[in-house]
Amino acid sequence: MSGWGDGKWGMLCREYLDVWAGRVFRPNWTTRIEGIEIFPTNIDTYHSSFYNKIHFADAYHHIHTYVQPDEFDLIILGDVLEHFGKEQATALLNTCILKAGHVLLNVPIGDQWPQGVVYGNVFETHLSVWTTKELDQFPVKEKRHFKDYIGRDFSTYLFSK
């Protein structure tokens, strides 16, 4: 299960988990990859080439309501957390950790990432700012910190219950 974005997480998972094992075509896939997208305009026909299912929904509501414990081995929150207010984002992350074996989080760190409406999508607005100190309070399995092309901090965390 992954947050949508441009579909890169689904594409990477499909490549490494099925295509590299010789399961190139949909009838041969053994890995179930689903995505959640709240802004339908972000979906294009090519996404069906690597996702089994696309849910048009709010990720917070969908994961809390429909995802069952241990239904997924991995939930990816790829640049998702910052689009929720702090309280809702914290609840979302905790729920993902409880419901999946692992959670991969990619998130901007600090206040150098202001963002409002982008290409008419109000859901692109950044509603919370995160620090490594806050994220280190969750059950961290691994973490890496990086700089983007203009020197802003972002981090990738792997959480496990």
Short mmCIF file of C-alpha atoms in Angstrom, two decimals:
data_model
loop_
_atom_site.label_atom_id
_atom_site.label_comp_id
_atom_site.label_asym_id
_atom_site.label_seq_id
_atom_site.Cartn_x
_atom_site.Cartn_y
_atom_site.Cartn_z
CA MET A 1 0.00 0.00 0.00
CA SER A 2 1.49 3.35 -0.91
CA GLY A 3 0.63 7.00 -1.11
CA TRP A 4 0.25 7.92 -4.73
CA GLY A 5 2.31 10.92 -5.75
CA ASP A 6 3.34 10.26 -9.34
CA GLY A 7 3.30 6.50 -8.86
CA LYS A 8 7.07 6.06 -8.41
CA TRP A 9 6.74 3.88 -5.30
CA GLY A 10 4.35 1.52 -7.04
CA MET A 11 6.58 1.38 -10.10
CA LEU A 12 9.68 0.61 -8.03
CA CYS A 13 7.91 -2.04 -5.96
CA ARG A 14 6.51 -3.73 -9.05
CA GLU A 15 9.92 -3.77 -10.73
CA TYR A 16 11.85 -5.15 -7.77
CA LEU A 17 9.21 -7.53 -6.40
CA ASP A 18 7.78 -9.03 -9.59
CA VAL A 19 9.52 -7.97 -12.81
CA TRP A 20 13.02 -8.84 -11.58
CA ALA A 21 11.68 -12.27 -10.62
CA GLY A 22 10.45 -12.80 -14.20
CA ARG A 23 6.79 -12.01 -13.46
CA VAL A 24 6.50 -9.21 -16.01
CA PHE A 25 2.85 -9.51 -17.00
CA ARG A 26 -0.17 -8.88 -14.77
CA PRO A 27 -1.43 -12.50 -14.78
CA ASN A 28 1.93 -13.59 -13.32
CA TRP A 29 2.22 -10.96 -10.58
CA THR A 30 2.37 -12.34 -7.06
CA THR A 31 2.79 -9.01 -5.26
CA ARG A 32 -0.33 -6.96 -4.51
CA ILE A 33 0.40 -3.25 -4.82
CA GLU A 34 -2.32 -0.73 -4.05
CA GLY A 35 -2.23 3.04 -3.98
CA ILE A 36 -4.35 5.77 -2.43
CA GLU A 37 -4.96 9.09 -4.19
CA ILE A 38 -7.33 11.84 -3.14
CA PHE A 39 -6.92 13.98 -6.30
CA PRO A 40 -8.23 11.95 -9.28
CA THR A 41 -6.50 14.20 -11.84
CA ASN A 42 -3.19 12.68 -10.67
CA ILE A 43 -4.18 9.29 -12.08
CA ASP A 44 -3.22 8.42 -15.64
CA THR A 45 -3.66 5.25 -17.67
CA TYR A 46 -0.04 4.18 -17.25
CA HIS A 47 -0.53 3.68 -13.48
CA SER A 48 -2.49 0.48 -14.10
CA SER A 49 0.73 -0.98 -15.49
CA PHE A 50 2.10 -1.42 -11.99
CA TYR A 51 -0.74 -1.03 -9.46
CA ASN A 52 -3.27 -3.77 -8.77
CA LYS A 53 -5.75 -1.30 -7.36
CA ILE A 54 -6.08 2.45 -6.89
CA HIS A 55 -8.28 3.83 -4.10
CA PHE A 56 -9.67 7.33 -4.61
CA ALA A 57 -9.80 8.36 -0.97
CA ASP A 58 -8.30 10.32 1.87
CA ALA A 59 -5.38 8.18 3.13
CA TYR A 60 -6.16 8.85 6.79
CA HIS A 61 -9.76 7.73 6.46
CA HIS A 62 -8.99 4.81 4.13
CA ILE A 63 -6.23 3.30 6.27
CA HIS A 64 -8.18 3.76 9.51
CA THR A 65 -11.38 2.32 8.06
CA TYR A 66 -10.52 -0.26 5.43
CA VAL A 67 -6.99 -1.57 5.95
CA GLN A 68 -6.97 -4.60 8.21
CA PRO A 69 -4.12 -5.44 10.61
CA ASP A 70 -1.32 -7.34 8.82
CA GLU A 71 -3.09 -6.98 5.47
CA PHE A 72 0.06 -5.42 4.02
CA ASP A 73 3.71 -6.23 4.66
CA LEU A 74 4.64 -2.64 3.89
CA ILE A 75 2.85 0.69 3.84
CA ILE A 76 4.75 3.50 2.13
CA LEU A 77 4.09 7.07 3.19
CA GLY A 78 6.15 8.70 0.46
CA ASP A 79 5.87 12.45 1.00
CA VAL A 80 2.44 12.06 2.61
CA LEU A 81 2.75 12.94 6.31
CA GLU A 82 3.39 16.65 5.80
CA HIS A 83 0.04 17.01 3.99
CA PHE A 84 -1.86 16.36 7.24
CA GLY A 85 -2.06 18.45 10.40
CA LYS A 86 0.29 17.22 13.14
CA GLU A 87 -2.36 15.42 15.22
CA GLN A 88 -3.93 13.64 12.26
CA ALA A 89 -0.52 12.81 10.77
CA THR A 90 0.67 11.32 14.06
CA ALA A 91 -2.48 9.20 14.27
CA LEU A 92 -2.01 8.11 10.64
CA LEU A 93 1.60 7.06 11.21
CA ASN A 94 0.72 5.18 14.41
CA THR A 95 -2.12 3.36 12.66
CA CYS A 96 0.10 2.39 9.73
CA ILE A 97 2.72 1.01 12.12
CA LEU A 98 0.07 -1.02 13.95
CA LYS A 99 -1.54 -2.35 10.78
CA ALA A 100 1.52 -3.25 8.66
CA GLY A 101 4.69 -5.20 9.28
CA HIS A 102 6.74 -2.19 8.20
CA VAL A 103 6.20 1.46 7.29
CA LEU A 104 8.53 3.33 4.95
CA LEU A 105 8.32 7.09 5.49
CA ASN A 106 9.87 9.72 3.27
CA VAL A 107 9.35 13.18 4.76
CA PRO A 108 10.74 16.71 4.55
CA ILE A 109 12.48 17.80 7.76
CA GLY A 110 12.22 21.31 9.17
CA ASP A 111 10.44 24.44 8.04
CA GLN A 112 12.28 24.98 4.75
CA TRP A 113 9.55 23.20 2.76
CA PRO A 114 6.59 25.60 2.58
CA GLN A 115 4.06 24.54 -0.03
CA GLY A 116 0.56 25.62 -0.88
CA VAL A 117 -1.84 24.64 -3.63
CA VAL A 118 -0.01 23.12 -6.61
CA TYR A 119 -1.56 22.70 -10.10
CA GLY A 120 -5.00 23.30 -8.61
CA ASN A 121 -4.59 20.58 -5.99
CA VAL A 122 -5.32 21.93 -2.50
CA PHE A 123 -4.20 18.58 -1.02
CA GLU A 124 -0.59 19.41 -1.97
CA THR A 125 -0.48 22.01 0.81
CA HIS A 126 1.97 21.21 3.60
CA LEU A 127 0.07 21.30 6.91
CA SER A 128 2.74 20.06 9.31
CA VAL A 129 6.48 20.36 9.87
CA TRP A 130 8.54 17.42 11.18
CA THR A 131 11.80 17.07 13.06
CA THR A 132 13.99 14.01 13.46
CA LYS A 133 13.54 14.31 17.22
CA GLU A 134 9.77 13.82 16.78
CA LEU A 135 10.13 10.95 14.33
CA ASP A 136 12.71 9.19 16.48
CA GLN A 137 9.94 8.65 19.07
CA PHE A 138 8.30 6.06 16.80
CA PRO A 139 9.64 2.46 16.57
CA VAL A 140 12.56 3.16 14.21
CA LYS A 141 14.18 0.18 12.53
CA GLU A 142 16.42 2.23 10.18
CA LYS A 143 16.73 5.87 9.18
CA ARG A 144 18.72 7.96 6.76
CA HIS A 145 18.98 11.72 6.47
CA PHE A 146 19.62 13.52 3.18
CA LYS A 147 19.77 16.93 1.55
CA ASP A 148 17.85 17.77 -1.59
CA TYR A 149 19.36 19.60 -4.57
CA ILE A 150 19.12 22.98 -2.79
CA GLY A 151 20.29 21.80 0.62
CA ARG A 152 17.00 21.20 2.42
CA ASP A 153 16.80 18.29 4.86
CA PHE A 154 14.61 15.25 4.31
CA SER A 155 14.62 11.83 5.89
CA THR A 156 13.64 8.29 5.10
CA TYR A 157 12.56 6.10 8.01
CA LEU A 158 11.70 2.44 8.24
CA PHE A 159 9.41 1.70 11.19
CA SER A 160 8.49 -1.72 12.46
CA LYS A 161 6.17 -2.77 15.26
#
